[in-house]
Each structure stands twice: as structure tokens, then as C-alpha cells.
XYZ file of C-alpha atoms in Angstrom:
636
model
C -52.108 -79.715 97.287
C -52.199 -76.224 96.087
C -53.548 -76.861 92.596
C -56.029 -79.019 94.108
C -57.441 -75.925 96.448
C -57.338 -73.842 93.746
C -59.654 -76.002 91.301
C -62.034 -76.360 94.627
C -62.151 -72.854 94.621
C -62.910 -72.192 91.014
C -65.560 -74.963 91.176
C -67.687 -72.608 93.564
C -68.138 -70.041 90.709
C -68.658 -72.037 87.711
C -71.797 -72.950 86.229
C -72.647 -76.546 84.998
C -72.244 -75.393 81.592
C -68.869 -73.845 82.169
C -67.849 -76.969 84.027
C -68.346 -78.939 80.888
C -66.632 -76.518 79.059
C -63.986 -76.968 81.063
C -63.668 -80.610 80.655
C -64.208 -80.346 77.259
C -60.945 -78.259 77.530
C -59.183 -80.835 79.387
C -59.914 -83.324 76.888
C -58.705 -81.484 74.062
C -55.601 -80.977 76.003
C -55.202 -84.624 77.006
C -55.670 -85.276 73.121
C -52.598 -82.920 71.837
C -50.544 -83.982 74.655
C -50.988 -87.834 73.209
C -50.731 -86.673 69.622
C -47.617 -84.493 70.306
C -45.804 -87.306 71.606
C -46.704 -89.589 68.655
C -44.762 -86.971 66.840
C -48.351 -85.778 64.833
C -48.323 -81.983 63.939
C -51.508 -81.588 66.161
C -52.146 -77.593 65.244
C -51.324 -77.944 61.440
C -54.032 -76.433 60.038
C -53.170 -76.007 56.284
C -55.513 -78.258 53.746
C -52.635 -79.629 52.541
C -49.254 -81.108 53.422
C -47.239 -78.686 51.227
C -46.942 -75.831 52.650
C -48.516 -72.710 50.955
C -47.225 -69.243 50.639
C -49.941 -66.418 52.249
C -50.995 -63.937 50.414
C -50.253 -61.967 53.595
C -46.478 -62.724 53.337
C -46.171 -62.621 49.822
C -48.103 -59.143 49.143
C -45.952 -55.850 47.866
C -48.405 -53.389 49.568
C -49.209 -53.159 53.541
C -52.027 -55.399 54.457
C -52.652 -53.212 57.970
C -53.798 -50.116 58.701
C -50.915 -47.214 59.394
C -50.904 -46.374 63.107
C -49.439 -43.433 65.197
C -47.154 -43.977 67.812
C -45.379 -41.621 69.844
C -42.473 -40.129 67.933
C -40.292 -38.694 71.198
C -40.594 -41.328 73.565
C -39.621 -44.031 70.459
C -36.693 -41.865 69.485
C -35.520 -41.933 73.132
C -36.058 -45.599 73.768
C -34.214 -46.162 69.967
C -30.703 -47.249 71.782
C -31.704 -49.363 74.158
C -34.190 -51.598 71.777
C -31.237 -51.554 69.139
C -29.164 -53.080 72.056
C -31.678 -55.839 72.238
C -32.748 -54.497 75.728
C -36.485 -54.361 76.554
C -38.174 -52.613 79.677
C -39.735 -55.441 81.456
C -41.296 -54.195 85.241
C -38.424 -52.154 86.586
C -35.346 -54.125 84.830
C -34.302 -54.614 81.576
C -34.496 -57.833 79.672
C -31.823 -58.302 77.327
C -31.988 -60.403 74.386
C -29.013 -62.634 73.259
C -28.554 -64.911 70.204
C -28.031 -67.966 73.138
C -30.571 -70.828 72.858
C -32.925 -70.516 75.905
C -32.698 -66.968 75.972
C -36.556 -66.387 75.901
C -37.338 -69.143 79.162
C -34.854 -67.125 81.202
C -37.044 -65.415 83.948
C -36.126 -61.502 84.133
C -37.454 -62.052 87.945
C -35.510 -64.697 89.409
C -33.258 -65.469 86.986
C -34.315 -69.175 86.974
C -34.855 -71.060 83.650
C -38.479 -72.407 83.422
C -39.138 -75.519 82.068
C -39.561 -76.452 78.256
C -41.738 -79.076 78.327
C -45.205 -79.663 77.017
C -46.951 -76.416 78.013
C -50.093 -77.822 79.986
C -47.662 -79.552 82.423
C -45.810 -76.364 83.682
C -46.816 -75.033 87.240
C -47.262 -71.562 86.756
C -49.805 -70.122 89.515
C -48.592 -68.693 93.289
C -46.178 -71.399 94.941
C -44.339 -72.031 91.587
C -40.726 -72.683 91.956
C -39.687 -70.208 88.433
C -40.853 -66.337 89.604
C -43.960 -64.368 88.327
C -44.993 -66.029 84.942
C -46.188 -62.163 83.768
C -42.493 -61.483 83.983
C -41.242 -64.039 81.751
C -44.196 -63.251 79.388
C -43.691 -59.463 78.980
C -40.204 -59.804 76.401
C -42.120 -62.691 74.627
C -45.099 -60.792 73.582
C -42.676 -59.386 71.146
C -44.521 -56.101 71.035
C -40.945 -54.082 70.850
C -40.724 -55.621 67.388
C -43.481 -53.264 66.753
C -41.263 -50.669 68.134
C -38.219 -51.801 66.338
C -40.075 -51.229 63.092
C -41.298 -48.043 63.344
C -37.465 -47.203 63.859
C -36.682 -49.518 60.772
C -38.756 -46.497 58.883
C -38.414 -43.754 60.705
C -34.527 -43.604 61.764
C -31.535 -42.901 60.402
C -29.896 -45.203 57.630
C -27.918 -47.370 60.414
C -30.762 -47.423 63.015
C -32.950 -48.671 59.621
C -30.369 -51.447 58.813
C -30.045 -52.346 62.591
C -33.693 -52.607 63.366
C -34.415 -54.774 60.144
C -31.487 -57.281 61.345
C -32.661 -56.941 65.294
C -36.318 -58.017 64.152
C -34.965 -60.879 62.133
C -33.122 -61.891 64.972
C -35.067 -62.239 67.747
C -37.863 -63.463 65.641
C -36.361 -66.437 64.070
C -34.427 -66.852 67.510
C -38.103 -66.945 69.339
C -39.466 -69.776 66.887
C -36.563 -71.765 67.272
C -36.566 -71.545 70.858
C -40.441 -71.981 70.936
C -41.637 -75.048 69.146
C -45.593 -75.290 68.737
C -46.664 -76.275 72.442
C -43.275 -76.396 74.255
C -42.635 -74.103 77.318
C -44.561 -71.623 79.019
C -45.193 -69.022 76.431
C -48.102 -71.331 75.228
C -49.768 -71.250 78.522
C -51.926 -68.546 78.307
C -53.670 -67.998 74.619
C -53.806 -64.287 75.784
C -50.244 -64.273 75.327
C -50.618 -66.109 71.956
C -53.075 -63.426 71.053
C -50.510 -60.473 71.738
C -47.771 -62.358 70.138
C -49.722 -62.623 66.735
C -50.705 -59.117 66.607
C -47.351 -58.010 67.258
C -45.233 -59.949 64.752
C -47.946 -59.315 62.267
C -47.859 -55.334 62.490
C -43.880 -55.649 62.919
C -43.605 -57.624 59.638
C -46.144 -55.679 57.830
C -44.292 -52.201 58.463
C -40.929 -53.503 56.828
C -42.365 -55.969 54.134
C -40.644 -53.610 51.680
C -36.933 -53.599 53.399
C -37.202 -57.295 54.511
C -33.909 -58.985 52.987
C -34.816 -63.189 52.844
C -37.697 -65.307 53.505
C -36.967 -66.103 56.825
C -38.905 -63.736 59.138
C -42.410 -64.771 56.935
C -41.297 -68.488 57.694
C -41.383 -67.297 61.306
C -44.456 -65.449 60.946
C -46.092 -68.530 59.590
C -44.673 -70.740 62.231
C -46.337 -68.336 64.542
C -49.796 -68.317 62.981
C -50.131 -71.743 62.409
C -49.836 -72.673 65.866
C -51.264 -69.935 67.734
C -54.333 -69.469 66.139
C -55.506 -73.047 66.662
C -54.841 -73.415 70.322
C -56.083 -69.741 70.952
C -59.566 -71.123 69.377
C -59.377 -74.203 71.549
C -58.409 -72.507 74.381
C -60.632 -69.110 74.629
C -61.486 -67.695 78.097
C -65.184 -67.524 78.430
C -67.455 -68.211 81.498
C -66.729 -67.132 84.558
C -63.184 -66.179 83.026
C -64.304 -63.850 80.389
C -62.475 -60.593 80.911
C -59.756 -58.744 79.429
C -58.277 -62.018 78.381
C -61.279 -62.728 76.227
C -60.975 -59.554 74.046
C -57.119 -60.328 73.341
C -58.134 -63.611 72.486
C -60.913 -62.903 70.400
C -58.754 -59.965 68.669
C -55.716 -62.141 67.360
C -58.709 -64.838 65.993
C -60.129 -61.769 63.860
C -56.280 -61.239 62.496
C -55.672 -64.551 61.616
C -58.522 -65.359 59.937
C -58.561 -61.919 57.982
C -55.287 -61.846 57.183
C -54.399 -65.462 56.388
C -57.926 -66.896 54.810
C -55.506 -69.974 53.256
C -55.400 -71.617 56.727
C -58.256 -74.156 57.331
C -60.913 -72.555 60.234
C -59.810 -68.978 59.109
C -63.520 -68.106 58.520
C -64.837 -70.024 61.787
C -61.882 -67.878 63.357
C -63.256 -64.521 61.802
C -66.288 -65.325 62.925
C -66.202 -66.328 66.426
C -63.722 -63.429 67.196
C -66.286 -60.616 65.726
C -69.134 -62.663 68.224
C -66.988 -62.484 71.388
C -66.161 -58.693 70.566
C -69.677 -57.642 70.312
C -70.324 -59.227 73.067
C -67.309 -57.526 75.152
C -68.764 -54.723 73.651
C -71.936 -54.782 75.166
C -71.168 -56.409 78.668
C -67.715 -55.595 79.160
C -67.947 -51.973 78.729
C -70.691 -50.363 80.769
C -73.542 -47.972 79.622
C -71.782 -45.253 81.163
C -68.264 -46.224 79.658
C -66.569 -47.476 82.725
C -65.041 -51.106 82.571
C -66.829 -53.866 84.137
C -63.528 -55.620 85.800
C -63.038 -52.403 87.733
C -59.732 -52.049 87.039
C -58.730 -48.865 84.748
C -56.021 -50.148 82.972
C -57.437 -53.407 81.702
C -60.254 -51.126 80.652
C -57.780 -49.534 78.399
C -56.197 -52.430 76.987
C -59.852 -53.608 76.240
C -60.550 -50.430 74.266
C -57.344 -50.853 72.455
C -57.958 -54.152 71.103
C -60.974 -53.233 70.117
C -60.069 -49.916 68.219
C -57.467 -52.134 66.657
C -59.827 -54.509 65.440
C -61.923 -51.669 64.107
C -59.223 -50.033 61.852
C -58.409 -53.524 60.693
C -62.017 -54.181 59.351
C -62.211 -50.636 58.127
C -58.834 -51.078 56.428
C -59.907 -54.049 54.709
C -63.506 -52.716 53.809
C -65.216 -54.915 56.056
C -68.307 -53.666 58.088
C -67.734 -52.843 61.869
C -70.367 -53.955 64.008
C -72.148 -50.655 65.747
C -71.788 -51.958 69.225
C -68.075 -51.915 69.124
C -68.024 -48.217 67.396
C -70.705 -47.736 70.008
C -68.414 -49.214 72.996
C -65.775 -47.133 71.809
C -67.033 -44.021 71.992
C -68.681 -44.421 75.591
C -65.729 -46.132 76.701
C -62.837 -43.459 75.637
C -65.297 -40.726 76.728
C -65.031 -42.206 80.172
C -61.477 -42.432 80.150
C -61.279 -38.838 79.188
C -62.709 -37.981 82.344
C -60.853 -40.646 84.671
C -57.455 -39.845 82.729
C -55.005 -38.028 85.618
C -52.441 -35.513 84.146
C -50.450 -35.765 80.758
C -52.732 -39.275 80.100
C -51.788 -41.455 83.437
C -54.432 -43.346 85.000
C -55.009 -44.038 88.609
C -53.975 -47.559 89.192
C -57.207 -48.549 90.497
C -57.470 -52.104 90.583
C -55.394 -54.585 89.180
C -52.665 -53.558 86.193
C -49.799 -55.119 84.852
C -48.665 -52.275 82.625
C -50.031 -54.522 79.315
C -50.730 -53.002 76.304
C -52.677 -54.333 73.299
C -49.728 -53.552 70.866
C -47.107 -50.977 71.775
C -46.806 -48.705 75.308
C -45.911 -46.294 72.617
C -49.409 -46.485 70.183
C -51.670 -43.531 70.362
C -54.861 -45.437 69.774
C -56.962 -44.548 71.492
C -55.689 -41.635 73.254
C -56.419 -41.119 76.731
C -56.625 -37.303 77.592
C -58.500 -34.996 80.286
C -59.497 -32.410 78.037
C -63.205 -33.385 78.034
C -63.256 -33.205 82.136
C -65.992 -31.761 83.369
C -65.998 -29.853 87.323
C -67.867 -33.048 88.710
C -69.402 -36.237 87.082
C -71.128 -39.491 88.791
C -70.516 -42.606 86.763
C -73.571 -44.703 88.163
C -72.922 -48.093 86.629
C -68.694 -47.797 86.816
C -69.403 -46.529 90.689
C -67.217 -43.698 90.711
C -67.514 -39.585 90.920
C -64.734 -37.787 89.628
C -64.497 -33.538 90.727
C -62.467 -30.736 90.233
C -62.192 -28.470 93.334
C -60.696 -25.307 93.054
C -57.917 -23.829 90.578
C -54.667 -23.060 93.063
C -54.010 -25.467 92.567
C -56.703 -27.705 90.905
C -57.816 -30.843 93.245
C -58.880 -33.536 91.362
C -60.959 -35.958 93.874
C -61.981 -39.763 92.479
C -64.600 -41.524 94.525
C -64.913 -44.850 94.276
C -68.329 -46.528 95.286
C -68.523 -49.222 92.685
C -68.821 -52.687 92.767
C -65.875 -55.288 93.900
C -64.894 -56.327 89.883
C -66.908 -58.507 87.198
C -68.915 -61.160 88.965
C -68.414 -63.902 89.519
C -64.944 -64.159 90.294
C -64.147 -60.421 90.392
C -60.761 -61.304 89.229
C -59.177 -58.266 88.482
C -61.042 -56.182 91.302
C -59.361 -54.387 94.658
C -61.157 -54.264 97.819
C -61.651 -50.445 97.768
C -64.618 -49.609 98.614
C -65.211 -46.097 99.253
C -61.787 -45.223 98.485
C -60.942 -41.571 97.683
C -57.842 -40.886 95.475
C -56.546 -37.265 95.415
C -54.182 -35.062 92.993
C -53.287 -31.532 92.700
C -51.853 -30.292 89.539
C -49.206 -33.463 88.156
C -48.809 -34.054 91.809
C -50.282 -37.304 93.578
C -51.805 -36.734 97.320
C -53.790 -39.820 98.281
C -52.739 -42.619 95.819
C -53.967 -46.007 94.900
C -51.033 -48.180 95.831
C -51.307 -50.294 93.125
C -50.696 -54.112 92.160
C -47.041 -55.062 92.006
C -47.063 -59.008 91.297
C -49.631 -61.249 90.124
C -48.006 -64.989 91.009
C -45.307 -63.764 92.523
C -45.189 -63.774 96.565
C -48.356 -64.152 98.044
C -47.984 -62.166 100.828
C -47.392 -59.016 98.867
C -50.395 -59.975 96.290
C -52.666 -60.413 99.342
C -51.533 -56.875 100.567
C -51.995 -54.870 97.189
C -55.472 -56.003 96.611
C -56.225 -55.728 100.142
C -58.708 -53.228 101.759
C -55.487 -52.108 103.972
C -53.581 -50.899 100.745
C -56.490 -48.485 99.793
C -57.543 -45.224 101.271
C -60.872 -46.502 103.516
C -61.459 -48.013 106.391
C -61.152 -51.673 107.688
C -62.719 -53.458 110.323
C -61.287 -55.907 112.353
C -58.186 -56.171 110.224
C -60.209 -58.066 107.524
C -60.658 -57.290 103.981
C -64.537 -56.026 102.622
C -64.281 -59.162 100.764
C -62.453 -62.851 101.063
C -59.482 -63.365 98.850
C -59.772 -67.108 97.900
C -56.977 -67.041 94.974
C -55.143 -64.423 93.532
C -57.699 -63.653 90.965
C -60.286 -64.606 92.690
C -62.887 -62.980 95.842
C -66.063 -64.514 97.762
C -68.138 -62.657 99.804
C -68.043 -59.093 97.333
C -69.399 -56.329 99.186
C -72.552 -54.195 97.336
C -72.102 -50.502 97.191
C -74.684 -47.766 96.706
C -74.634 -43.866 96.670
C -77.506 -42.827 99.341
C -77.749 -39.276 98.285
C -75.811 -36.381 96.630
C -75.660 -32.895 95.830
C -73.313 -31.312 93.090
C -72.895 -27.825 91.826
C -70.250 -28.719 89.524
C -66.301 -27.148 90.917
C -68.194 -25.186 93.569
C -69.935 -27.280 95.932
C -71.390 -30.500 96.321
C -71.593 -33.488 98.534
C -72.634 -36.974 98.466
C -72.685 -40.200 100.342
C -72.275 -43.692 99.910
C -72.050 -47.218 101.670
C -71.213 -50.497 101.116
C -72.078 -53.753 103.211
C -68.729 -56.061 102.914
C -68.641 -55.976 106.912
C -72.224 -57.222 106.889
C -70.787 -60.542 108.502
C -69.848 -58.521 111.708
C -72.620 -56.651 111.818
C -71.063 -53.402 110.635
C -71.890 -50.476 107.579
C -69.709 -48.468 106.697
C -70.991 -45.018 105.011
C -68.808 -42.462 103.604
C -69.530 -38.754 103.035
C -67.753 -36.597 101.191
C -68.207 -32.365 100.634
C -66.477 -29.543 99.530
C -66.492 -25.893 98.822
C -64.332 -24.509 95.938
C -61.160 -23.007 96.974
C -62.019 -23.721 101.015
C -62.139 -27.389 102.231
C -62.830 -31.044 101.212
C -64.009 -33.162 103.993
C -64.252 -36.612 104.259
C -66.727 -38.497 107.047
C -66.745 -41.827 108.071
C -69.520 -43.543 109.729
C -69.294 -46.627 110.913
C -72.868 -48.206 112.217
C -73.362 -51.136 113.938
C -73.065 -52.881 117.514
C -70.335 -54.355 119.682
C -66.707 -53.445 120.033
C -64.471 -53.600 116.763
C -61.193 -52.741 115.858
C -61.402 -49.933 113.065
C -58.524 -48.494 110.728
C -58.518 -45.583 108.613
C -55.430 -45.842 106.128
C -54.455 -42.565 104.260
C -51.572 -43.481 101.676
C -49.834 -40.194 100.680
C -47.932 -39.094 97.432
C -45.660 -36.946 98.636
C -43.996 -36.642 102.664
C -46.003 -34.935 105.387
C -44.856 -32.494 107.287
C -46.513 -32.266 110.845
C -48.157 -29.146 112.386
C -49.735 -30.863 115.427
C -51.406 -33.703 116.781
C -53.691 -34.788 114.083
C -52.231 -31.693 111.635
C -50.097 -32.330 108.730
C -49.223 -30.620 105.577
C -48.255 -31.975 102.068
C -46.809 -29.620 99.450
C -48.528 -30.250 96.260
C -48.355 -28.028 92.775
C -46.448 -25.463 94.618
C -49.161 -24.805 97.376
C -49.724 -26.299 100.565
C -52.794 -28.468 101.354
C -53.860 -28.835 105.561
C -54.836 -31.833 106.754
C -56.860 -32.308 109.950
C -58.063 -35.819 111.145
C -59.902 -37.083 113.739
C -61.049 -40.404 115.154
C -58.443 -42.332 116.430
C -54.892 -42.676 117.820
C -52.476 -41.296 114.765
C -49.318 -43.616 113.440
C -47.439 -43.037 110.555
C -46.097 -46.291 109.003
C -43.421 -46.892 105.578
C -41.825 -49.620 104.070
C -42.962 -51.854 106.752
C -42.942 -55.783 106.615
C -44.671 -56.807 109.800
C -47.325 -56.655 109.183
C -46.599 -55.016 105.281
C -47.675 -51.344 105.388
C -46.490 -47.979 103.895
C -45.696 -49.263 100.195
C -47.074 -48.148 96.804
C -46.395 -50.276 93.413
C -45.419 -46.985 90.929
C -45.398 -50.373 87.945
C -45.728 -53.810 87.964
C -43.297 -55.691 89.248
C -41.548 -52.626 91.081
C -42.084 -51.588 94.951
C -41.219 -48.673 97.149
C -42.078 -47.267 100.372
C -44.457 -44.343 100.715
C -45.861 -42.802 103.857
C -49.309 -44.091 105.606
C -50.958 -42.347 107.905
C -53.378 -44.681 110.015
C -56.131 -43.831 112.602
C -56.972 -46.514 114.978
C -59.998 -46.676 116.837
C -60.641 -50.055 118.829
C -63.776 -49.394 120.674
C -67.827 -49.622 120.627
C -69.715 -48.700 117.384
C -71.040 -46.302 116.511
C -67.903 -44.612 115.255
C -66.848 -41.581 113.004
C -63.651 -40.265 111.476
C -63.237 -36.827 110.033
C -60.782 -35.885 107.793
C -60.941 -32.132 106.513
C -58.178 -30.748 104.144
C -58.077 -27.061 103.968
C -57.194 -25.743 100.620
C -54.665 -22.788 99.944
C -56.016 -19.232 100.770
C -59.056 -20.820 102.818
C -60.107 -17.604 104.967
C -61.965 -19.643 107.682
C -64.083 -23.098 108.677
C -67.967 -21.979 108.247
C -71.066 -23.522 109.109
C -71.036 -25.260 105.748
C -68.762 -27.942 107.510
C -71.522 -28.326 109.896
C -74.131 -28.061 107.989
C -72.280 -30.954 105.678
C -71.534 -33.415 108.443
C -75.315 -33.370 109.653
C -76.514 -34.074 106.191
C -74.230 -36.801 105.869
C -74.904 -38.299 109.403
C -79.264 -37.673 108.392
C -78.853 -39.779 105.123
C -76.437 -42.393 106.495
C -79.493 -43.130 109.067
C -82.478 -42.420 106.810
C -83.045 -46.188 105.501
C -82.278 -47.959 108.820
C -84.997 -45.620 110.576
C -87.591 -46.108 107.800
């Protein structure tokens, strides 16, 4: 029944063309299963039954471009990697030379079934755990890191790294016959694995002791590439999965031209990536999925394909080059201190090739004092200098239509940091197909720094990657003079079914204050809740007034508009939680302001900066400006 309900919800966002496409995919799966049961090799793609040696495997020179990695971090990680430990969402997954090790779930300890992949239940409610946790070590991206150690480590580390790569790679192939097990469910996982193994073996090709690793690579490419080509994520499923799958096809088609279908894979992959560059990377450089970490993931994949094509003397489609330029410029502005990204939208902490890859770099050295991204829907401002406050105001759409899969119901949310310290935080993601209650909380409105109406989300959660009734946002007015002063106001219609409109105004005066003013406009009585999720422990000074210590300075919060309460690590309902990394959850302090009464209603949050002299007339002027602009269209 759960599966049937999921399919019915998915059908609502599918076009007739997509339905035909998916019926074709299901037919192909049925044929694969039938041929498998008859003992055929349905994915073999060599032109003759005799296995050939691929030029990629026999070449003496490296076939892939040299890449840059974070050397210091990799040296620190080397001892664990050489012991077979792979960091997996807050825990260390341990490889052992034992059958079934690749099917043991890191989160639940249960063993996923070894059967034809299409028959394995992996969505929410499955009895095995969060499949994303199982997939992480099986991406084999840590083999790339071991290969780096094999080239740069001590003599002992080099020998152990090569031996570990050989053992784990041959172990994975033995444990995962083509089409058997959960590691064939996702075409994206197959693509990322293909990229990782190609890079790992290419980096140590002069150190490989025998043919076993090359035979393992051949098995992976022969089984993975045709499966990716048959199961592309298209139509309403287009997203970062599509980017990874297309990159996998480019790698397979370019590096293994001996395979039947190689030219078609290369052409298809480049065509898809050109579309990704034009449609998923917005004109202002933001990501259409409204998930910053997946945006970086997309850009990493595009960058890998670009350097691969350049290395082989192939032309790079201009759309890819242009998308990388504007996308990296966007990330340079959105990036926090030390190259971090805020946890806006979904994030599973995934990477195109390795967490230590320095391609592309995300720095904030080009950070302007203030910037509005019209298409992505963010305003970023740097306010003051002691400490430097970094404000991010989210007035973008829910996500990429029609399913908006990786977006969160976070319209008009505000994030704030001071130096390296988080002040107002996005609470993160935590899980995908794990506990449904946690999934609903972290992607819901209550887990973000904005206002809920009648305890509902701004959009309707239909499944763990599906939304309906998406909100629309718009900026009503703005006047910004860089870091010195600025004000803007935006609204969303996520509560239009309740006859309620939420408008939020932001204003700042450098070195003095930051003002956040919420206006809930409509009729009738409603239960309103404003939540502030704090990155630091508050120190209460009086009713509605608390302080936060950040970057060695004191920020003073004045909150008005509702009954104030604090929460931390509560389960009924879930509140006061943060997921600093996928699969990891920890309690934080959440300050809530509750109002149960008639509309219109306002909340006012004033943050006084260190050394602010007094509350001046500019605050009253900003409040008047916000009120005027929030009513202007309606009065007209």
C-alpha cells in the first residue's frame, strides 16, 4: 500500500510523455529480469563474446587529468583509510575481507537483500534502514583518496594503499554481481562509482601489481554504463542525479570506446550536461533545486567533465563553461567562513569524486557588501566589522518544479553568522528514507527561521522527495547601500489556502542594528509561531531580551509579538534539533514566539550590534517603510 500511494502521488506531477518514458523503463527492467533468470548477460556490451583489453587499462600513461586535493586533510585521514575505515555520516564504516560486507547497513546493522535490484524495497518504511547510508562507502570514492596516499605517502603507506585498493575493489565486484543488490538501484550511484574507480586506478596505474583490479574495473564499466543509459533520471526526476548519470556516460563513452554504445553514451551525456548547464544553473549562478550542497555537487561534476574533455583534446560545450563561471561566482558569495556552505535545502554530504577534491574551490574572497540574486532568490549582506555579520535572506522558490524534491519549506528564512560562528542557523537534513517523522521535521517550516501558520508547512509534503502546493515568493521593494545600510521586503503565498499572506522586512544600519519585521496579513484567528534556531546558547537578560556570544562579541536580541518559550532536543513535537551532517542529529536552542489570535499581526526582532550607541529614528522609518510596501499592492 505504501508503494502504491507513492506511485499515485508521483503520477500527479508526470506528463503523458513521462508516463510513457517510465512505462518503457519498467518494460526494460522486466526484460532484464527475465534474461537474468535465464542466465543471460543482459548488460554485456562488447561486440564479441571474447573479452577484449581496453586501451584505458593497457595504457602506460595516465589517461585522466591530474586533480588537486586537500593534502593536509588527506594526510590526517590516511591512518584510518589504511585501516579500511570510511567516514560515513557520523560513524566509521569498517571494511573487512568478508562476504556480504558491502550489504551491511551502517545505520541499522541489518543486511540488505542480495537479489535482483528492482525488487528491493528501499523507500521510506523499508525494514533495512536509510539506503543512502548503505550507498556511501560503496561509491568507492575513498579509493581515490587511497590512490592519492599511494602517490604521496611514505613507502609503507604507498604499498599498503595499493594493496587496500586491490582488496576492496575486487571484494566489491565479488560481492555485487551485475544487477544483484541495492547498489544497482540508483543509476547515479553506479555513475559515481564508475568515476571513482577510473580515477583511482589511473592514479596508480604504474603501481598495480597484477590484472585483478583492471578486470574489476572492466566488470564495473560493462555492467554500470548500459544500466545508466537505460535508467536516466529525466522529466520530473531531472536534478543532480541526472547530472551524475550524464557524467558517468561521458566517462564510459570517452574512456572505453571499444564498448558497443560508447559513442552514443558520450553524445547523450554531453547533450544532457548542456541542458543541465542551461536549466539547472540559473542565470544568476544559483541552483534550480534550491539546495546549496547539491548545487556545488552539480558544479563539481560539470568541472570534472570539463577537465576530462580538455585532457583528451575535446571541445567543451560553451554552455558548460559559462555555467561553471556563473555558478562558482554564486558560491563564492554564498559560501560561509572557511569555505563552508549553509545547509539550505537538502544535503546528503555527497561529492562528485572525493570530499577532499579542490575542484571547484568555494571561497568567499569575492564577497560583496550586499548582493541580491533575483533568480535564485537570496539576498546576502555583510553588516558591520566588529564582528562582521553575514546575513542571508531566502526569498526564493520552493525548488525545481514540478516535484521540488530537494527544496525545504523555508520561505523568507533568515540565516546569520558572525565570523566563524553561526548565530541563526538552518537546521539541516538528517535523513532521507529513514524515520519519516524526522524527515518531515527537517524539511518543514517549523525547522527554519520563519513563521508557521496553524502548525502547517508553507507547502504540502507528499513524499520524502515530493511536494505539492508550492509557494511563490516575490521581493516587493528594496533599497540597499552596501554594508552601510539597507532595507528590503518580500512575501510568500504559502498560506494562501488559509487566506494569510506573510511579508518579512529586513533592515540594517552598519555597526548599530539589524531589524527583522514580520507581518501576517489576513482575516480570522490563527495560531502563529515564529522560530529562531540558534547556533549559540542564549543568555537571558529580561523578558524578550537575550544575548549571544559570537566571534568574541555580544549580540543583543529583542523579540516582540508573542509568548516566548525556549526548546531544545524535544520530541513531542520535534523541536530544538539540528543536523550538522547527514545522519547526525544534536539538540540546539530554539526560541519560539507564539501568537494565537486575530490578524493582522506583527513580530519584531531587533538585533543590537556590539558598541551600538542608541536606538535611533532610522528604526521607526524602516518599520514605516516596510508597512507601506506590504500594503501597497493590496491598496491598489
